[in-house]
Coordinates of N, CA and C in Angstrom, one line a residue:
X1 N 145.7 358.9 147.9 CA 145.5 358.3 146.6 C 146.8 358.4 145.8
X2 N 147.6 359.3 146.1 CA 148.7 359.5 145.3 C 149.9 358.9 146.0
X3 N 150.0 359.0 147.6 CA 151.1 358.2 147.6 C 152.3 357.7 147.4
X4 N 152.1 356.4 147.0 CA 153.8 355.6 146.1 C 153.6 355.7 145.0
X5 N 152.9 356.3 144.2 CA 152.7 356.3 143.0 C 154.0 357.2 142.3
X6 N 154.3 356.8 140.7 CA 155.1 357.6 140.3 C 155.0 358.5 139.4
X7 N 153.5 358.7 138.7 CA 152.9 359.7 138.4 C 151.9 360.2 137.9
X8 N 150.6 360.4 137.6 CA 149.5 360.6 138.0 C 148.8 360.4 136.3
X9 N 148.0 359.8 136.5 CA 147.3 359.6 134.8 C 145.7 360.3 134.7
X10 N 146.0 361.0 134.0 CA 144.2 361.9 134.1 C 143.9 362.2 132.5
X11 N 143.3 361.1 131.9 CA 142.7 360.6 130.7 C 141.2 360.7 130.6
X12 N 140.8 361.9 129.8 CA 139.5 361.8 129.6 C 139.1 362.2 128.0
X13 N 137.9 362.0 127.6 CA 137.7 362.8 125.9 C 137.0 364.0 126.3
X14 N 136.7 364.5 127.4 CA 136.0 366.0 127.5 C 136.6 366.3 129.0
X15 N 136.7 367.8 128.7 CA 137.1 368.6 129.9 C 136.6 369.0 130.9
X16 N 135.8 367.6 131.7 CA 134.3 367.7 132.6 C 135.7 368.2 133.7
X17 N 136.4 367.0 134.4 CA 137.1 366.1 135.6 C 138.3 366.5 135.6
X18 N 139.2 366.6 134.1 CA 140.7 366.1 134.7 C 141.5 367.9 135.4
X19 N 141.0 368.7 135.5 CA 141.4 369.8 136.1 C 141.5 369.6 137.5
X20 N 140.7 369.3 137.9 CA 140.7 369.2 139.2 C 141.6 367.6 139.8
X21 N 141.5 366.6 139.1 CA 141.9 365.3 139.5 C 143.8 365.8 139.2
X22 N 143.6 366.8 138.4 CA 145.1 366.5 137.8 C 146.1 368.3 138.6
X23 N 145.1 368.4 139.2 CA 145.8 369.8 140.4 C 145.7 369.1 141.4
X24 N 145.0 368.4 142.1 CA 145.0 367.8 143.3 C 146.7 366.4 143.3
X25 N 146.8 365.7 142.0 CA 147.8 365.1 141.8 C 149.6 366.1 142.0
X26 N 149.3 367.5 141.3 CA 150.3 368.0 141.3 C 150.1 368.8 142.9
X27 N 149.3 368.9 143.5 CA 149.5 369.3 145.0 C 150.0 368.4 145.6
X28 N 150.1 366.8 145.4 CA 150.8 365.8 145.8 C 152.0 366.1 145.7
X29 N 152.5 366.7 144.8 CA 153.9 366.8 144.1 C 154.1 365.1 143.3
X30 N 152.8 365.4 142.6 CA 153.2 364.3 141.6 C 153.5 364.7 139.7
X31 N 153.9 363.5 139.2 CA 154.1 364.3 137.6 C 152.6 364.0 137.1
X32 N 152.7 364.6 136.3 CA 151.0 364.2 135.2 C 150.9 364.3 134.3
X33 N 150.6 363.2 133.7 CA 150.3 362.8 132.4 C 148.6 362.9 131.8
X34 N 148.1 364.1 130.9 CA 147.1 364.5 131.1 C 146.6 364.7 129.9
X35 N 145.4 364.4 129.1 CA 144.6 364.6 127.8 C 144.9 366.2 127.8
X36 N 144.7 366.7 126.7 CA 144.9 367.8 126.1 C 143.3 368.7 126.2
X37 N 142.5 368.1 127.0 CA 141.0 368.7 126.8 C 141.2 370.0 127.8
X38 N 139.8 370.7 127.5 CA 138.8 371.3 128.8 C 140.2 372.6 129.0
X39 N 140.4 372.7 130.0 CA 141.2 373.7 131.1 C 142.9 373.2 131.0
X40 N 142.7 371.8 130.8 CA 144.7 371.4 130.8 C 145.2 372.7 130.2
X41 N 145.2 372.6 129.3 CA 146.2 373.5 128.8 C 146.7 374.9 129.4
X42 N 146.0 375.0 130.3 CA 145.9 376.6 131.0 C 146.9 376.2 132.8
X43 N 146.6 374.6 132.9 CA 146.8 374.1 133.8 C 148.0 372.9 133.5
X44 N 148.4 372.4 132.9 CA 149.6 371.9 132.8 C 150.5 372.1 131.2
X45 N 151.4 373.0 131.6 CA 152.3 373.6 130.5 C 153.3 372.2 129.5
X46 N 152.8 371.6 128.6 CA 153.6 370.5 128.2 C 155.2 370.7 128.7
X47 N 156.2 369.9 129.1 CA 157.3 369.7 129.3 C 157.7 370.9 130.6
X48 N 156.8 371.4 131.1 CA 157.4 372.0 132.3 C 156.5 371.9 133.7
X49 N 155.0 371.4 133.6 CA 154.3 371.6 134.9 C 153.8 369.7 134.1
X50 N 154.5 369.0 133.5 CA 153.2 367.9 132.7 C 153.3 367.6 131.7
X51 N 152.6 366.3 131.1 CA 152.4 365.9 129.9 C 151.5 366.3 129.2
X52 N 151.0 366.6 128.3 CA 149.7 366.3 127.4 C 149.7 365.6 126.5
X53 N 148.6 364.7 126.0 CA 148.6 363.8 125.3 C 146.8 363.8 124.4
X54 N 147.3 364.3 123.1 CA 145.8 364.3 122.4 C 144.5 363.3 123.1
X55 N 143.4 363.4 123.1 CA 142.2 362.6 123.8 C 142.5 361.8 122.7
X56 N 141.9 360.4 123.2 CA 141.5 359.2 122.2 C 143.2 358.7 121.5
X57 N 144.1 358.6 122.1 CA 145.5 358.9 121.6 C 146.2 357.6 122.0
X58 N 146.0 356.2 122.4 CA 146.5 355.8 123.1 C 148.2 355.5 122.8
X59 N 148.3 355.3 122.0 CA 150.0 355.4 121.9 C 150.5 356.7 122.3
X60 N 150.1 357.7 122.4 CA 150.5 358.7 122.7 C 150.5 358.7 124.3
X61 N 149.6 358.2 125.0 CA 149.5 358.3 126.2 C 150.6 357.3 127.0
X62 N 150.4 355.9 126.1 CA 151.3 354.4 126.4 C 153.4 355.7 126.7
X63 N 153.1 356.4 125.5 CA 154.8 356.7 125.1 C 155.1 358.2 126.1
X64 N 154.1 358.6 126.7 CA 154.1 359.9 127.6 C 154.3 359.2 129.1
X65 N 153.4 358.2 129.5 CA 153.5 357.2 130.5 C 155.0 356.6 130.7
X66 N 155.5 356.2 129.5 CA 157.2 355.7 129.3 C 157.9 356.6 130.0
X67 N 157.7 358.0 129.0 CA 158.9 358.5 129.1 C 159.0 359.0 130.4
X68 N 158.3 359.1 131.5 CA 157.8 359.6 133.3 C 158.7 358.2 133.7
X69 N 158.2 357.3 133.6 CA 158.5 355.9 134.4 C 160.1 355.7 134.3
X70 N 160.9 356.3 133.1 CA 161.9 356.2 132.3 C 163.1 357.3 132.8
X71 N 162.3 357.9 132.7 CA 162.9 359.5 132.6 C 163.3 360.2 133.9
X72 N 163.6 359.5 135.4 CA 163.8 360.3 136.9 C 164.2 361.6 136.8
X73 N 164.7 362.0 135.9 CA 165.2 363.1 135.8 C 163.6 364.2 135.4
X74 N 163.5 364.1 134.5 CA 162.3 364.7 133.7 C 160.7 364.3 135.2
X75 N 161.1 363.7 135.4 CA 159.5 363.3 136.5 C 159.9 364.1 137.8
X76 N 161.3 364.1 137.9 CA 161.6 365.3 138.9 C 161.3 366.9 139.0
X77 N 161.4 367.0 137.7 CA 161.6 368.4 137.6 C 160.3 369.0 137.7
X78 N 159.4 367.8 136.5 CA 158.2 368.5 136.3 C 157.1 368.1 137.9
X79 N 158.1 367.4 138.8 CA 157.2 367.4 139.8 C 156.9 368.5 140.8
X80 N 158.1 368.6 140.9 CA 158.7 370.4 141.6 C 158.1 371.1 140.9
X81 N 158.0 371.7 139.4 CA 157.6 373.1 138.8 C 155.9 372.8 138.8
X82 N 155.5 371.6 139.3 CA 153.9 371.2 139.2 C 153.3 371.9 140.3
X83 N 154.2 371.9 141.8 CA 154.1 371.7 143.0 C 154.5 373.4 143.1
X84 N 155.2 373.9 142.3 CA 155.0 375.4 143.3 C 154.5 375.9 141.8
X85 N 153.7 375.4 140.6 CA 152.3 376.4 139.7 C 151.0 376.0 140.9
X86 N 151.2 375.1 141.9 CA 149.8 374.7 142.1 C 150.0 375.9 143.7
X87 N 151.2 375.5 144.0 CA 151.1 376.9 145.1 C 150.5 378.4 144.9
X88 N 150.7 378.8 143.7 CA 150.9 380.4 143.1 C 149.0 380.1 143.0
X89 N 148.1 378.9 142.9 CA 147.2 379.0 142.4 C 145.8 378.5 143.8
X90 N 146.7 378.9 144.8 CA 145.7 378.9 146.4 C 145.1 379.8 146.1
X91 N 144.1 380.0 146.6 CA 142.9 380.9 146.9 C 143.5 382.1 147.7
X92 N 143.9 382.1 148.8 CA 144.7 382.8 149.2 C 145.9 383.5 148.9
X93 N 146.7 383.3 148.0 CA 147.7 384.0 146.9 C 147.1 385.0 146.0
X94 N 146.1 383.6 145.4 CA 145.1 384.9 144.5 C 144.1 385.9 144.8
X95 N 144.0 386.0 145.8 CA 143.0 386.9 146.7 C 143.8 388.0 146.6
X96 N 145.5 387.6 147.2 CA 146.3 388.9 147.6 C 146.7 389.3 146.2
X97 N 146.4 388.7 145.0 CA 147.2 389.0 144.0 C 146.0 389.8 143.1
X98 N 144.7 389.6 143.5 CA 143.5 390.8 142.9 C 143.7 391.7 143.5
X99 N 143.8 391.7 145.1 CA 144.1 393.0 145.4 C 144.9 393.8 144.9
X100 N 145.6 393.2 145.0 CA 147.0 394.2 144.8 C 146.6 394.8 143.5
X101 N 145.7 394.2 142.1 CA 145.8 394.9 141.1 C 144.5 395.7 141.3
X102 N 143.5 395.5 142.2 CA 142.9 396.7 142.3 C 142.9 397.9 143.2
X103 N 144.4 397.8 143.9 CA 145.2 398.7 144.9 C 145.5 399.7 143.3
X104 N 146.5 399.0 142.2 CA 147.0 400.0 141.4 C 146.2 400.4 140.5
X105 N 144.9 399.8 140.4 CA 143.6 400.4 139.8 C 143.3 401.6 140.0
X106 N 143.0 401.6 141.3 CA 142.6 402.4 142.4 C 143.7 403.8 143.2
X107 N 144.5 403.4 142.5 CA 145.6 404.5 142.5 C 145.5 405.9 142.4
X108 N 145.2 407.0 143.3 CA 145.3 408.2 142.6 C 146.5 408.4 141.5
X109 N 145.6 409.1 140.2 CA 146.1 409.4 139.2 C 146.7 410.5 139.7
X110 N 146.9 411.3 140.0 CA 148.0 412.7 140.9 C 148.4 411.9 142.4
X111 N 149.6 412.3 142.1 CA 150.7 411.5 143.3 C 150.8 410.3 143.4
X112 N 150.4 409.7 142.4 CA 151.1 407.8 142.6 C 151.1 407.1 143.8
X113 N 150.3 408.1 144.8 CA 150.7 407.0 146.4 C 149.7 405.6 145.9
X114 N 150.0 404.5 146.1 CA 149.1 403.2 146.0 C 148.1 403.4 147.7
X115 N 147.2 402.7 147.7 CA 146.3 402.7 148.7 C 147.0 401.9 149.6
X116 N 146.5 401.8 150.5 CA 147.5 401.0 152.1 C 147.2 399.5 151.5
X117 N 147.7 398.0 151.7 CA 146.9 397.5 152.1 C 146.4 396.7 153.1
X118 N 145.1 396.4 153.3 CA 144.2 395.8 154.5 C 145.4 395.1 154.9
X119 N 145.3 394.7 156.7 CA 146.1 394.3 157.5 C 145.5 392.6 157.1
X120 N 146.0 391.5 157.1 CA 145.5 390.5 157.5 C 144.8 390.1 155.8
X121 N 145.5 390.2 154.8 CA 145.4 390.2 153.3 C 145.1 389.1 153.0
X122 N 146.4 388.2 153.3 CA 146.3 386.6 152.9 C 148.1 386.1 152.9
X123 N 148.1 385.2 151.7 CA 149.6 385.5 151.7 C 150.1 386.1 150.5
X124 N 151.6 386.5 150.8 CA 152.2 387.5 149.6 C 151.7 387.0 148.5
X125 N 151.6 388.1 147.4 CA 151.6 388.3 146.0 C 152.7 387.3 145.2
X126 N 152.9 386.7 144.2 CA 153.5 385.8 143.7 C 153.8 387.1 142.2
X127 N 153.6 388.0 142.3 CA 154.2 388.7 141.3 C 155.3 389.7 141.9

């Protein structure tokens, strides 16, 4: 779906869809241009993982669309920092990344040893 495209448009007035349409775009390693609803905000950081653009906004969306199409430089960057926030956010990262805080949870309070952990975890911690 994403392909030759040069960067990914996820416009909606409620925050049913574009979380998912607009993480699957940046697993592409594409840029995104995305309404301000629902989950975005948690999911694309304006000027560093993405665009946001108020719902119902269309000049706002027309001049966020430009500045991607326009801008190689800026569609690069934020394609890359899109492409490893969407890494850090596998199932597998975050699996090893709960553990680990319920390893220092779980910590004896006398002697600070952390608990072992499980062989076969997932992949490394991203902290």
């Amino acid at each position: 779906m994403h392909g030759t495209a040069r960067c990914t448009v996820c416009c909606h007035r409620s925050g049913r869809k574009p979380a998912r349409q607009s993480s699957e775009a940046m697993a592409s390693g594409k840029a995104v241009v995305a309404s301000d609803v629902g989950g975005m905000p948690d999911l694309v950081d304006p000027g560093e993982t993405g665009l946001l653009v108020p719902p119902g906004d269309p000049q706002a969306l027309a001049h966020a669309m430009q500045r991607l199409l326009e801008d190689r430089a800026l569609r690069a960057r934020l394609e890359a920092t899109s492409f490893a926030r969407i890494g850090r956010l596998k199932a597998g990262t975050v699996v090893t990344r709960i553990e680990r805080v319920y390893r220092d949870v779980l910590r004896p309070a006398t002697g600070g040893a952390a608990l072992p952990a499980p062989q076969g975890s997932g992949e490394p911690s991203c902290r």
